[in-house]
Every structure is written in C-alpha cells, then in structure tokens.
CSV table of C-alpha atoms in Angstrom, one decimal:
chain,number,residue,atom,x,y,z
K,220,MET,CA,-26.1,-66.6,37.0
K,221,ASN,CA,-26.8,-68.6,33.9
K,222,LEU,CA,-29.7,-68.6,31.5
K,223,GLY,CA,-31.5,-71.4,33.3
K,224,GLN,CA,-31.4,-69.6,36.6
K,225,PHE,CA,-32.6,-66.4,34.9
K,226,LEU,CA,-35.6,-68.1,33.3
K,227,ARG,CA,-36.5,-69.8,36.6
K,228,ILE,CA,-36.5,-66.5,38.4
K,229,LEU,CA,-38.7,-64.9,35.7
K,230,ARG,CA,-41.1,-67.9,35.9
K,231,ALA,CA,-41.3,-67.7,39.6
K,232,ARG,CA,-41.9,-63.9,39.6
K,233,LEU,CA,-43.9,-63.5,36.5
K,234,TRP,CA,-46.7,-61.9,38.4
K,235,LEU,CA,-44.3,-59.0,39.4
K,236,VAL,CA,-43.1,-58.4,35.9
K,237,CYS,CA,-46.7,-58.4,34.6
K,238,ALA,CA,-47.8,-56.0,37.3
K,239,VAL,CA,-45.0,-53.6,36.6
K,240,VAL,CA,-45.8,-53.7,32.8
K,241,VAL,CA,-49.5,-53.0,33.4
K,242,VAL,CA,-48.7,-50.1,35.8
K,243,VAL,CA,-46.3,-48.5,33.4
K,244,MET,CA,-48.7,-48.9,30.4
K,245,ALA,CA,-51.5,-47.5,32.4
K,246,ALA,CA,-49.4,-44.5,33.4
K,247,ALA,CA,-48.4,-44.0,29.8
K,248,PHE,CA,-52.1,-44.2,28.7
K,249,ALA,CA,-53.1,-41.7,31.4
K,250,VAL,CA,-50.3,-39.3,30.4
K,251,SER,CA,-51.4,-39.6,26.7
K,252,VAL,CA,-54.9,-38.7,27.7
K,253,VAL,CA,-54.0,-35.9,30.1
K,254,LEU,CA,-51.4,-34.2,27.9
K,255,PRO,CA,-52.7,-31.7,25.4
K,256,GLN,CA,-52.5,-32.5,21.7
K,257,LYS,CA,-49.7,-31.0,19.7
K,258,TYR,CA,-49.9,-30.0,16.0
K,259,SER,CA,-46.9,-29.6,13.7
K,260,ALA,CA,-46.9,-27.4,10.7
K,261,GLU,CA,-44.1,-27.5,8.2
K,262,THR,CA,-42.9,-25.1,5.4
K,263,ALA,CA,-40.2,-25.9,2.9
K,264,LEU,CA,-37.6,-23.3,1.6
K,265,VAL,CA,-35.4,-23.8,-1.4
K,266,ILE,CA,-31.9,-22.2,-1.4
K,267,ASP,CA,-30.9,-21.2,-5.0
K,268,ALA,CA,-27.1,-21.2,-4.2
K,269,LYS,CA,-26.0,-22.3,-7.7
K,270,SER,CA,-27.4,-19.3,-9.6
K,271,ALA,CA,-25.0,-16.5,-10.5
K,272,ASP,CA,-25.0,-13.4,-8.4
K,273,PRO,CA,-26.9,-10.7,-10.4
K,274,ILE,CA,-24.6,-8.0,-9.0
K,275,ALA,CA,-21.2,-9.6,-8.6
K,276,GLY,CA,-21.7,-12.1,-11.3
K,277,GLY,CA,-20.0,-14.9,-9.5
K,278,MET,CA,-21.2,-18.4,-8.6
K,279,MET,CA,-20.7,-20.3,-5.4
K,280,PRO,CA,-18.3,-23.2,-5.7
K,281,SER,CA,-19.9,-26.6,-5.2
K,282,GLN,CA,-17.4,-27.4,-2.4
K,283,LEU,CA,-19.0,-24.7,-0.3
K,284,MET,CA,-22.6,-25.7,-0.9
K,285,ALA,CA,-22.9,-28.0,2.1
K,286,SER,CA,-21.5,-25.4,4.5
K,287,HIS,CA,-23.7,-22.7,3.0
K,288,ILE,CA,-26.8,-24.8,3.6
K,289,ALA,CA,-25.6,-25.5,7.2
K,290,THR,CA,-25.1,-21.8,7.7
K,291,GLN,CA,-28.7,-21.1,6.6
K,292,VAL,CA,-30.0,-23.7,9.0
K,293,ASP,CA,-28.2,-22.0,11.8
K,294,ILE,CA,-29.6,-18.6,10.8
K,295,ILE,CA,-33.1,-19.9,10.8
K,296,GLY,CA,-32.7,-21.2,14.3
K,297,SER,CA,-30.9,-18.1,15.5
K,298,GLU,CA,-32.2,-15.7,18.2
K,299,ARG,CA,-32.3,-12.9,15.7
K,300,VAL,CA,-34.8,-14.7,13.5
K,301,ALA,CA,-36.9,-15.7,16.5
K,302,LEU,CA,-37.1,-12.1,17.7
K,303,ARG,CA,-38.2,-11.0,14.2
K,304,VAL,CA,-40.9,-13.6,14.3
K,305,VAL,CA,-42.1,-12.2,17.6
K,306,GLU,CA,-42.1,-8.7,16.0
K,307,LEU,CA,-43.9,-9.8,12.8
K,308,ALA,CA,-46.5,-11.9,14.6
K,309,GLY,CA,-47.1,-9.4,17.4
K,310,LEU,CA,-46.7,-12.0,20.1
K,311,GLU,CA,-45.7,-9.4,22.6
K,312,ARG,CA,-49.2,-8.0,22.6
K,313,MET,CA,-50.9,-11.3,23.2
K,314,PRO,CA,-52.0,-11.6,26.9
K,315,GLN,CA,-51.5,-15.4,27.1
K,316,PHE,CA,-47.7,-15.0,26.4
K,317,ARG,CA,-47.4,-12.2,28.9
K,318,GLU,CA,-49.2,-14.4,31.5
K,319,GLN,CA,-46.9,-17.3,30.8
K,320,TRP,CA,-43.9,-15.1,31.0
K,321,GLN,CA,-45.1,-13.8,34.4
K,322,GLU,CA,-45.6,-17.3,35.7
K,323,ALA,CA,-42.3,-18.6,34.3
K,324,THR,CA,-39.9,-15.8,35.2
K,325,GLY,CA,-41.9,-13.7,37.7
K,326,GLY,CA,-41.6,-10.7,35.4
K,327,THR,CA,-37.8,-10.7,35.2
K,328,GLY,CA,-36.0,-10.4,32.0
K,329,GLU,CA,-37.2,-9.3,28.6
K,330,LEU,CA,-40.5,-10.5,27.2
K,331,ARG,CA,-39.4,-10.6,23.6
K,332,ALA,CA,-36.3,-12.7,24.5
K,333,TRP,CA,-38.4,-15.1,26.5
K,334,ILE,CA,-40.9,-15.6,23.7
K,335,GLY,CA,-38.1,-16.0,21.2
K,336,ALA,CA,-36.6,-18.8,23.4
K,337,VAL,CA,-39.9,-20.5,23.7
K,338,LEU,CA,-40.4,-20.4,19.9
K,339,ARG,CA,-36.9,-21.8,19.3
K,340,SER,CA,-37.5,-24.6,21.7
K,341,ARG,CA,-40.5,-25.8,19.6
K,342,LEU,CA,-38.8,-25.2,16.2
K,343,GLU,CA,-37.2,-27.9,14.2
K,344,VAL,CA,-35.0,-27.1,11.1
K,345,LYS,CA,-33.7,-29.9,8.9
K,346,PRO,CA,-32.0,-29.7,5.6
K,347,ALA,CA,-33.1,-32.2,3.0
K,348,ARG,CA,-30.5,-34.8,2.0
K,349,GLU,CA,-28.7,-34.1,-1.3
K,350,SER,CA,-30.8,-31.1,-2.1
K,351,ASN,CA,-31.0,-27.4,-1.4
K,352,VAL,CA,-34.3,-27.6,0.4
K,353,ILE,CA,-34.7,-26.7,4.1
K,354,ARG,CA,-37.7,-27.8,6.1
K,355,VAL,CA,-38.9,-25.7,8.9
K,356,ARG,CA,-41.4,-27.4,11.4
K,357,TYR,CA,-43.1,-25.8,14.3
K,358,THR,CA,-45.1,-27.6,16.9
K,359,ALA,CA,-47.9,-25.9,19.0
K,360,SER,CA,-51.1,-26.8,20.8
K,361,GLN,CA,-53.2,-25.0,18.2
K,362,PRO,CA,-53.0,-26.0,14.5
K,363,GLU,CA,-53.6,-22.4,13.2
K,364,PHE,CA,-50.9,-21.0,15.4
K,365,ALA,CA,-48.4,-23.6,14.4
K,366,ALA,CA,-49.0,-22.9,10.7
K,367,MET,CA,-48.8,-19.1,11.3
K,368,ILE,CA,-45.5,-19.4,13.2
K,369,ALA,CA,-44.0,-21.7,10.6
K,370,ASN,CA,-44.8,-19.3,7.8
K,371,THR,CA,-43.6,-16.3,9.9
K,372,PHE,CA,-40.3,-18.1,10.5
K,373,ALA,CA,-39.9,-18.4,6.8
K,374,LYS,CA,-40.7,-14.8,6.2
K,375,ALA,CA,-38.5,-13.6,9.1
K,376,TYR,CA,-35.6,-15.8,7.8
K,377,MET,CA,-35.9,-14.3,4.3
K,378,GLU,CA,-35.9,-10.7,5.7
K,379,THR,CA,-32.9,-11.5,8.0
K,380,ALA,CA,-31.0,-13.1,5.1
K,381,LEU,CA,-31.6,-9.9,3.1
K,382,GLU,CA,-30.4,-7.8,6.0
K,383,LEU,CA,-27.3,-9.9,6.4
K,384,ARG,CA,-26.6,-9.4,2.8
K,385,VAL,CA,-27.4,-5.7,2.6
K,386,GLU,CA,-25.9,-4.4,5.9
K,387,PRO,CA,-22.2,-5.3,5.0
K,388,ALA,CA,-22.8,-3.8,1.5
K,389,ARG,CA,-24.1,-0.6,3.1
K,390,GLN,CA,-21.1,-0.4,5.3
K,391,TYR,CA,-18.8,-1.0,2.4
K,392,ALA,CA,-20.6,1.5,0.3
K,393,GLN,CA,-20.2,4.2,3.0
K,394,TRP,CA,-16.5,3.4,3.3
K,395,PHE,CA,-16.0,3.4,-0.5
K,396,ASP,CA,-17.9,6.7,-0.7
K,397,GLU,CA,-15.6,8.3,1.9
K,398,ARG,CA,-12.5,6.8,0.1
K,399,THR,CA,-13.8,8.0,-3.3
K,400,GLN,CA,-13.9,11.6,-2.0
K,401,GLY,CA,-10.3,11.4,-0.8
K,402,LEU,CA,-9.2,9.8,-4.1
K,403,ARG,CA,-11.0,12.4,-6.1
K,404,GLU,CA,-9.2,15.1,-4.2
K,405,GLU,CA,-5.9,13.4,-4.9
K,406,LEU,CA,-6.7,13.0,-8.6
K,407,GLU,CA,-7.6,16.7,-8.8
K,408,ALA,CA,-4.4,17.7,-7.0
K,409,ALA,CA,-2.3,15.5,-9.4
K,410,GLN,CA,-4.0,17.0,-12.5
K,411,LYS,CA,-3.5,20.5,-11.1
K,412,ARG,CA,0.2,19.9,-10.6
K,413,LEU,CA,0.5,18.7,-14.2
K,414,SER,CA,-1.5,21.6,-15.6
K,415,ASP,CA,0.5,24.2,-13.6
K,416,TYR,CA,3.8,22.7,-14.8
K,417,GLN,CA,2.6,22.8,-18.4
K,418,GLN,CA,1.4,26.4,-18.1
K,419,LYS,CA,4.6,27.5,-16.3
K,420,HIS,CA,6.8,26.2,-19.1
K,421,GLY,CA,4.4,26.7,-22.0
K,422,ILE,CA,4.2,23.1,-22.9
K,423,VAL,CA,1.1,21.8,-24.8
K,424,SER,CA,2.4,18.5,-25.9
K,425,ALA,CA,5.8,17.5,-24.7
K,426,ASP,CA,6.2,14.5,-27.0
K,427,GLY,CA,5.1,16.4,-30.1
K,428,ARG,CA,7.3,19.4,-29.4
K,429,LEU,CA,10.2,17.2,-28.6
K,430,ASP,CA,9.9,15.4,-31.9
K,431,VAL,CA,9.8,18.7,-33.8
K,432,GLU,CA,12.9,20.0,-31.9
K,433,THR,CA,14.7,16.7,-32.4
K,434,ALA,CA,14.0,16.8,-36.1
K,435,ARG,CA,15.2,20.4,-36.2
K,436,LEU,CA,18.4,19.4,-34.4
K,437,ALA,CA,19.0,16.6,-36.9
K,438,GLU,CA,18.5,19.1,-39.7
K,439,LEU,CA,20.9,21.6,-38.2
K,440,SER,CA,23.4,18.8,-37.6
K,441,SER,CA,23.2,17.9,-41.3
K,442,GLN,CA,23.7,21.5,-42.3
K,443,LEU,CA,26.7,21.8,-40.0
K,444,VAL,CA,28.2,18.7,-41.7
K,445,GLN,CA,27.6,20.3,-45.1
K,446,VAL,CA,29.0,23.7,-44.1
K,447,GLN,CA,32.1,22.0,-42.5
K,448,GLY,CA,32.6,20.1,-45.8
K,449,GLN,CA,32.3,23.3,-47.8
K,450,ARG,CA,34.7,25.1,-45.5
K,451,ALA,CA,37.2,22.3,-45.8
K,452,GLU,CA,37.0,22.5,-49.6
K,453,SER,CA,37.2,26.3,-49.6
K,454,ARG,CA,40.2,26.1,-47.3
K,455,SER,CA,41.9,23.6,-49.6
K,456,ARG,CA,41.3,25.7,-52.7
K,457,TYR,CA,42.4,28.8,-50.9
K,458,SER,CA,45.7,27.1,-50.1
K,459,GLN,CA,46.2,26.4,-53.8
K,460,ALA,CA,45.8,30.1,-54.6
K,461,GLY,CA,49.5,30.2,-55.8
K,462,ALA,CA,48.6,28.1,-58.9
K,463,ALA,CA,45.4,30.0,-59.6
K,464,GLU,CA,45.4,29.0,-63.3
K,465,SER,CA,44.7,25.4,-62.4
K,466,LEU,CA,41.8,26.1,-60.0
K,467,PRO,CA,38.5,24.8,-61.2
K,468,GLU,CA,36.9,28.2,-60.6
K,469,VAL,CA,39.4,29.7,-63.0
K,470,THR,CA,39.3,27.1,-65.6
K,471,GLN,CA,35.5,27.0,-65.5
K,472,ASN,CA,35.0,30.7,-65.5
K,473,PRO,CA,33.3,31.7,-68.8
K,474,LEU,CA,34.9,35.2,-68.9
K,475,ILE,CA,38.4,33.9,-68.5
K,476,ALA,CA,37.7,31.1,-71.0
K,477,ASN,CA,36.5,33.7,-73.5
K,478,LEU,CA,39.6,35.9,-72.9
K,479,LYS,CA,41.9,32.9,-73.3
K,480,ALA,CA,40.2,32.0,-76.5
K,481,GLU,CA,40.5,35.6,-77.8
K,482,LEU,CA,44.2,35.5,-76.7
K,483,ALA,CA,44.8,32.3,-78.6
K,484,ARG,CA,43.2,33.7,-81.7
K,485,ARG,CA,45.2,37.0,-81.4
K,486,GLU,CA,48.5,35.0,-80.9
K,487,ALA,CA,47.7,32.9,-84.0
K,488,GLU,CA,47.1,36.1,-86.0
K,489,ARG,CA,50.4,37.5,-84.7
K,490,GLU,CA,52.3,34.4,-85.8
K,491,GLN,CA,50.8,34.8,-89.3
K,492,MET,CA,51.6,38.5,-89.4
K,493,LEU,CA,55.2,37.9,-88.2
K,494,GLY,CA,55.7,35.5,-91.1
K,495,ARG,CA,54.4,37.9,-93.6
K,496,LEU,CA,55.2,41.4,-92.3
K,497,GLY,CA,58.0,41.0,-89.8
K,498,PRO,CA,58.3,42.0,-86.1
K,499,ASN,CA,58.7,45.7,-86.8
K,500,HIS,CA,55.5,46.2,-88.7
K,501,PRO,CA,53.0,48.5,-87.1
K,502,GLU,CA,50.2,46.0,-87.3
K,503,VAL,CA,52.3,43.4,-85.5
K,504,GLY,CA,53.0,45.9,-82.7
K,505,LYS,CA,49.3,46.8,-82.5
K,506,LEU,CA,48.4,43.1,-82.2
K,507,ALA,CA,51.1,42.7,-79.5
K,508,ALA,CA,49.5,45.5,-77.5
K,509,VAL,CA,46.1,43.7,-77.8
K,510,ILE,CA,47.6,40.4,-76.7
K,511,ALA,CA,49.3,42.2,-73.7
K,512,SER,CA,45.9,43.7,-72.8
K,513,LEU,CA,44.3,40.3,-73.0
K,514,LEU,CA,46.9,38.8,-70.7
K,515,GLN,CA,46.5,41.6,-68.2
K,516,ARG,CA,42.7,41.1,-68.2
K,517,ILE,CA,43.1,37.3,-67.8
K,518,GLY,CA,45.6,37.8,-64.9
K,519,ALA,CA,43.3,40.3,-63.2
K,520,GLU,CA,40.3,38.0,-63.5
K,521,THR,CA,42.3,35.1,-62.2
K,522,GLN,CA,43.4,37.1,-59.2
K,523,ARG,CA,39.8,38.2,-58.6
K,524,VAL,CA,38.6,34.6,-58.7
K,525,ALA,CA,41.5,33.6,-56.3
K,526,ALA,CA,40.5,36.4,-54.0
K,527,SER,CA,36.9,35.3,-54.0
K,528,LEU,CA,38.1,31.9,-52.8
K,529,GLY,CA,39.4,33.5,-49.6
K,530,SER,CA,36.2,35.4,-49.1
K,531,SER,CA,34.3,32.2,-49.6
K,532,SER,CA,36.5,30.4,-47.1
K,533,ARG,CA,35.8,33.1,-44.5
K,534,MET,CA,32.1,33.0,-45.3
K,535,SER,CA,32.1,29.2,-44.8
K,536,ALA,CA,33.9,29.6,-41.5
K,537,ALA,CA,31.4,32.2,-40.4
K,538,ARG,CA,28.5,30.0,-41.6
K,539,GLU,CA,30.0,27.0,-39.8
K,540,ALA,CA,30.3,28.9,-36.5
K,541,GLU,CA,26.7,30.1,-36.9
K,542,VAL,CA,25.4,26.7,-37.6
K,543,ALA,CA,27.4,25.2,-34.8
K,544,ALA,CA,26.0,27.7,-32.4
K,545,ALA,CA,22.5,26.9,-33.6
K,546,VAL,CA,23.2,23.2,-33.1
K,547,GLN,CA,24.4,23.8,-29.5
K,548,ALA,CA,21.4,26.0,-28.8
K,549,GLN,CA,19.1,23.3,-30.3
K,550,LYS,CA,20.7,20.6,-28.2
K,551,ALA,CA,20.1,22.7,-25.1
K,552,ARG,CA,16.4,23.1,-26.1
K,553,VAL,CA,16.1,19.4,-26.8
K,554,LEU,CA,17.7,18.5,-23.4
K,555,GLN,CA,15.4,21.0,-21.7
K,556,LEU,CA,12.4,19.5,-23.4
K,557,GLN,CA,13.6,16.1,-22.5
K,558,GLN,CA,13.7,17.2,-18.8
K,559,HIS,CA,10.2,18.7,-19.2
K,560,ARG,CA,9.0,15.5,-20.8
K,561,ASP,CA,10.5,13.4,-18.0
K,562,GLN,CA,8.9,15.6,-15.3
K,563,ILE,CA,5.6,15.6,-17.2
K,564,SER,CA,5.8,11.8,-17.5
K,565,VAL,CA,6.2,11.6,-13.7
K,566,LEU,CA,3.2,14.0,-13.2
K,567,GLN,CA,1.2,12.0,-15.8
K,568,ARG,CA,2.0,8.8,-14.0
K,569,ASP,CA,0.8,10.3,-10.8
K,570,VAL,CA,-2.4,11.4,-12.6
K,571,GLU,CA,-2.9,7.9,-14.1
K,572,GLY,CA,-2.2,6.2,-10.8
K,573,ALA,CA,-4.7,8.4,-9.0
K,574,GLN,CA,-7.2,8.0,-11.9
K,575,LYS,CA,-6.8,4.2,-11.7
K,576,ALA,CA,-7.3,4.1,-8.0
K,577,TYR,CA,-10.3,6.4,-8.3
K,578,ASP,CA,-11.9,4.3,-11.0
K,579,GLN,CA,-11.4,1.1,-9.1
K,580,VAL,CA,-12.9,2.5,-5.9
K,581,ALA,CA,-15.7,4.1,-7.9
K,582,GLN,CA,-16.5,0.8,-9.6
K,583,ARG,CA,-16.6,-1.0,-6.2
K,584,LEU,CA,-18.7,1.9,-4.8
K,585,SER,CA,-21.2,1.4,-7.7
K,586,ALA,CA,-21.4,-2.4,-7.1
K,587,THR,CA,-21.7,-2.1,-3.3
K,588,SER,CA,-24.3,0.7,-3.6
K,589,LEU,CA,-26.3,-1.4,-6.0
K,590,GLU,CA,-26.0,-4.4,-3.7
K,591,SER,CA,-27.0,-2.3,-0.7
K,592,GLN,CA,-30.3,-1.5,-2.4
K,593,ALA,CA,-31.1,-5.2,-3.3
K,594,GLN,CA,-34.5,-6.4,-2.4
K,595,GLN,CA,-34.2,-10.0,-3.4
K,596,VAL,CA,-32.5,-13.0,-1.9
K,597,ASN,CA,-31.7,-16.4,-3.3
K,598,VAL,CA,-34.4,-18.0,-1.1
K,599,ALA,CA,-37.9,-19.0,-2.1
K,600,VAL,CA,-40.8,-20.6,-0.3
K,601,LEU,CA,-41.2,-24.0,-1.9
K,602,THR,CA,-44.2,-25.1,0.1
K,603,PRO,CA,-45.9,-22.8,2.7
K,604,ALA,CA,-47.1,-24.3,5.9
K,605,ALA,CA,-50.8,-25.3,6.0
K,606,THR,CA,-53.0,-25.8,9.0
K,607,PRO,CA,-52.5,-29.4,10.2
K,608,MET,CA,-55.6,-31.6,10.3
K,609,TRP,CA,-54.3,-34.3,12.6
K,610,PRO,CA,-52.3,-33.9,15.8
K,611,SER,CA,-48.6,-34.9,15.8
K,612,GLY,CA,-48.6,-35.8,19.4
K,613,PRO,CA,-48.9,-37.3,21.9
K,614,ARG,CA,-48.9,-40.5,19.9
K,615,LEU,CA,-50.8,-43.1,21.9
K,616,LEU,CA,-49.5,-46.2,20.1
K,617,VAL,CA,-46.0,-45.0,20.2
K,618,MET,CA,-46.2,-44.2,23.9
K,619,LEU,CA,-47.8,-47.6,24.7
K,620,ALA,CA,-45.1,-49.4,22.8
K,621,LEU,CA,-42.5,-47.5,24.6
K,622,ALA,CA,-44.2,-48.1,27.9
K,623,LEU,CA,-44.3,-51.8,27.1
K,624,VAL,CA,-40.6,-51.9,26.6
K,625,VAL,CA,-39.9,-49.8,29.7
K,626,GLY,CA,-42.3,-51.9,31.8
K,627,VAL,CA,-40.7,-55.1,30.7
K,628,VAL,CA,-37.2,-53.7,31.6
K,629,LEU,CA,-38.4,-52.4,34.9
K,630,GLY,CA,-40.3,-55.6,35.7
K,631,VAL,CA,-37.3,-57.8,34.9
K,632,GLY,CA,-35.1,-55.5,36.9
K,633,SER,CA,-37.4,-55.5,39.9
K,634,ALA,CA,-37.6,-59.3,39.8
K,635,LEU,CA,-33.9,-59.7,39.8
K,636,LEU,CA,-33.5,-57.1,42.5
K,637,ILE,CA,-36.0,-58.9,44.8
K,638,GLU,CA,-34.3,-62.2,44.0
K,639,LEU,CA,-31.0,-60.8,45.1
K,640,ILE,CA,-32.5,-59.5,48.3
K,641,ASP,CA,-34.4,-62.8,49.0
K,642,ARG,CA,-32.4,-65.6,47.5
K,643,ARG,CA,-34.1,-69.0,47.1
K,644,VAL,CA,-33.0,-72.3,45.8
K,645,ARG,CA,-34.8,-73.1,42.6
K,646,GLY,CA,-32.6,-75.9,41.2
K,647,GLU,CA,-29.6,-78.0,41.6
K,648,ASP,CA,-27.2,-75.5,40.0
K,649,ASP,CA,-28.2,-73.0,42.7
K,650,LEU,CA,-26.4,-75.2,45.3
K,651,ALA,CA,-23.4,-76.0,43.0
K,652,GLY,CA,-21.7,-72.8,43.9
K,653,LEU,CA,-22.0,-73.2,47.7
K,654,PRO,CA,-18.9,-74.7,49.3
K,655,GLY,CA,-19.4,-77.7,51.7
K,656,VAL,CA,-23.0,-78.3,50.8
K,657,PRO,CA,-23.4,-81.7,49.1
K,658,VAL,CA,-26.6,-82.6,47.3
K,659,LEU,CA,-28.1,-85.7,48.8
K,660,GLY,CA,-31.1,-86.1,46.4
K,661,SER,CA,-34.0,-84.3,44.7
K,662,VAL,CA,-37.8,-84.9,44.6
K,663,PRO,CA,-39.6,-84.0,41.4
K,664,GLY,CA,-42.8,-82.0,41.8
K,665,SER,CA,-45.2,-79.7,39.9
K,666,ARG,CA,-46.6,-76.2,40.4
K,667,TRP,CA,-49.5,-74.8,38.4
K,668,GLY,CA,-49.2,-77.9,36.2
K,669,ASP,CA,-45.6,-77.3,35.4
K,670,ARG,CA,-42.5,-78.9,36.6
K,671,VAL,CA,-41.0,-77.0,39.5
K,672,SER,CA,-37.6,-76.9,41.2
K,673,ARG,CA,-36.3,-80.0,42.7
K,674,ALA,CA,-36.1,-80.3,46.5
K,675,ARG,CA,-32.7,-80.8,47.8
K,676,VAL,CA,-31.5,-82.4,51.0
K,677,SER,CA,-28.3,-81.0,52.4
K,678,SER,CA,-26.2,-82.3,55.2
K,679,ARG,CA,-26.9,-79.1,57.1
K,680,THR,CA,-30.7,-78.9,56.8
K,681,ALA,CA,-31.5,-82.6,56.6
K,682,GLY,CA,-34.8,-81.6,55.1
K,683,VAL,CA,-36.6,-81.5,51.7
K,684,TYR,CA,-37.5,-78.2,49.9
C-alpha cells in the first residue's frame, strides 16, 4: 500500500474516523466529569550534606553527594517512613480508611501496612537537578488532607533520618561501653603487675637507680685502676729494697736527710781534727764515735723505710682485692638492676599498650555516646506544603488532547481494518498488483464534488465500476 492508496482509503472512510474520534473524546469528557478532582500539595526539603559533622568533624566528599541524595529519596519513599506517617497523622483511627481497607482486603492483613501502601502509591519524590533540594508531592481528593500528608511525610522523614543516625551510634556506644570495661580491667591488671614487681624488689625508679649504680661502678672501677697502679709501684719499689739508699722514700725522708747532713758535718770536723791533732787524739775518737752513731741511725732509718715499703705493698694488695670485690659486687647489682629494668620495661609497655587501647576506646565511646544523643539532622524544610487552591487533576484539556490523538489512531486503524476485510478498487494502482487482470479503460467521475476513483473494465468483469 502506497501513500495514494492510503489517502483514498481515508477519504472514502472519513466518516468512520470522525465517528471514532468523537466517541473517544466524548468518553474522555465523560470520564473527566465523573472522576473526582485531585489536589497535589508539595513540600521542599534541603539536604545540608556539605556542612561538617559537628561530632565527627568530617565532611562528605563531593563524589558521594549524588548517591547520598538518591539514598534520601529512597528513604522518603520507604515503608518505614510511610508507617510513621500513619502513626503521626493517626490515620488508623479514621473510619474512612478502615472502611476502605475492609472493602479492598476483606479485613485481611494489617491496617497500618495497607494505609502505608496507599500513601506510597500517591506519593511522588523528586530530587532537584544540580541542587540538594528534594521535593515531596502528595496527591489526594481533599486539598487540606494532601497538604497535611505532605508535611507529615517531611516530618516523618526527618525523624526517621535521625533514628537511622542515632540507632547505630547507640549500638556502637553500648559495644564500646562493654569493651571499655574489659580494657579497664586489663589496664588495672597490668598496673597491678608492675606495682607488685616494684614492691617485691624495692624499686622506685629503675632508671634513676640504675644510673646511680652505674656511676658508682664507674667510680669503683676508677679506684681499682688507681689501687692497681699503686700496688704495681709499691711492688716495684719493694723489689728494689736491696739498694735502699737510692729509694725516693729514703732520699726524700727529712730525718735521714738531717742525719746525713749531720754526718757530713761531723766527718768534715773529723778531717780537720785529724790534720791538727792526729788519729789518736781523744777528741778524734769521740768524734768517730758520734759518726758511727749517725751511720747506725741512718742505716736503721733506711731499713725502717724499706720495711714500710713492704707493708705498703701488702696494704695495696689488700686494698686492690677489696676494691676488686666491690667492683664485682657492684657489677652484679648493676646487672640485677638491668634485669629489673628490662622486666619493668616489659610491664610498663603492657601498661602503656593497655592505656592506649583504653584511651582510644574511651574516646570512641565518648564520640558515639554524644552522637547517640543527637537531636538534629542535616535536613531542613525549605518550603512547607500549603493547601492547594486548584485541582491538579483530572485535566480536561490534557485528556481531550490525548483522546483526540487516541481517537485518530483508533479511527485510522479501524478504517484500515475494515478496508482489509472489504477490499474495494479505488484506483488504477489497486489493479496493478493483480496478475492476469488487464486495464481496458477508465471513466472519470465525481463524488461529493470531488474527483473519485476511475472505473475500470477488466477482461473478466466486462463492466464499469
């Protein structure tokens, strides 16, 4: 079928198309008159998702903004919010809803769930483009009821959003509280182990005492080196006791020095007296006796000094042994203190670890406890729903325009269907597709003042149409 054939069919069955259009438009008009009027009330909510969290202090990344808005849209249209609207508006107590529920379900099921489903079916939630505003629209047969339900949906959503925020925080706070008690017990046990160990070994400050004992060990080690040096020197001098006159102790002894000076003076006097009086003179003999006495005293004093060197060597050895024993004892104390310090360090690390874990959990407990007591959400009513003055439906002009389109489509379809059932020849091209049917001629004519299809004479019919 080409365009010419299609237009000829429409022209021939124009009355049918017009009749179908008139019937459809009349039906649409009747439906518009019969259907009750609907009123739509709309409220606008703004989601302040970019502001910092007053408790956690964080901000939502811009990449998650779209998903956050979409989540809020789903929450508004959820069954939980609808059930809260039923509770807040007291719709269960309204007799008209109970009657409608009885008629629709026969009294089966839950009334609240049925009312919530009805409310959700008449609810429309749309996020604004490129903004954080969400528009909530509710449609009802009464304008006051539509405005009331729209505002109740906004209120129910804000309460639900607060619950969704507070409920996890309360659960976390309870868990953190239980965990805090366990960590507190672990911290107290670690502190008790540290305190018991310090009391058992009498340690107040392991680091300070270790420093003191280490300094004392260094001092004793220094004394030991000195004593060992003194002993080596005493031993060396004692080994030289055969040449006692050359010992520094002898040469530097003031008594021996005085005796030697007196001896030198007496020997000088004797030399003078020998030159004047001779060796047999009594004065010379007397002076010789004095010199002999001085020599004896010098020898005795020298032997005493040499003997004192041996005693000093023995005292140095004893002192060295005493200091060496003190050094070994001090080393043992330092090593013991080192072990105590290592053990105390382990216990202190246990205490610090338990304290750190306790502080972290206590901090989280404080934050979650504060969040569980929050009474504000990042949602605000931008524009509350007002009672609509004009109905939103049914729209007569829209329904008539739609009925016109539907009527035209149905009329054209009906004309084509009837034409397929009852085919007629309305032009030469209608016979062109028939095999073995030659066109002998055509007679022009008119119908309603217009040019109509040409009559054809075929070899089969031998007539004119």
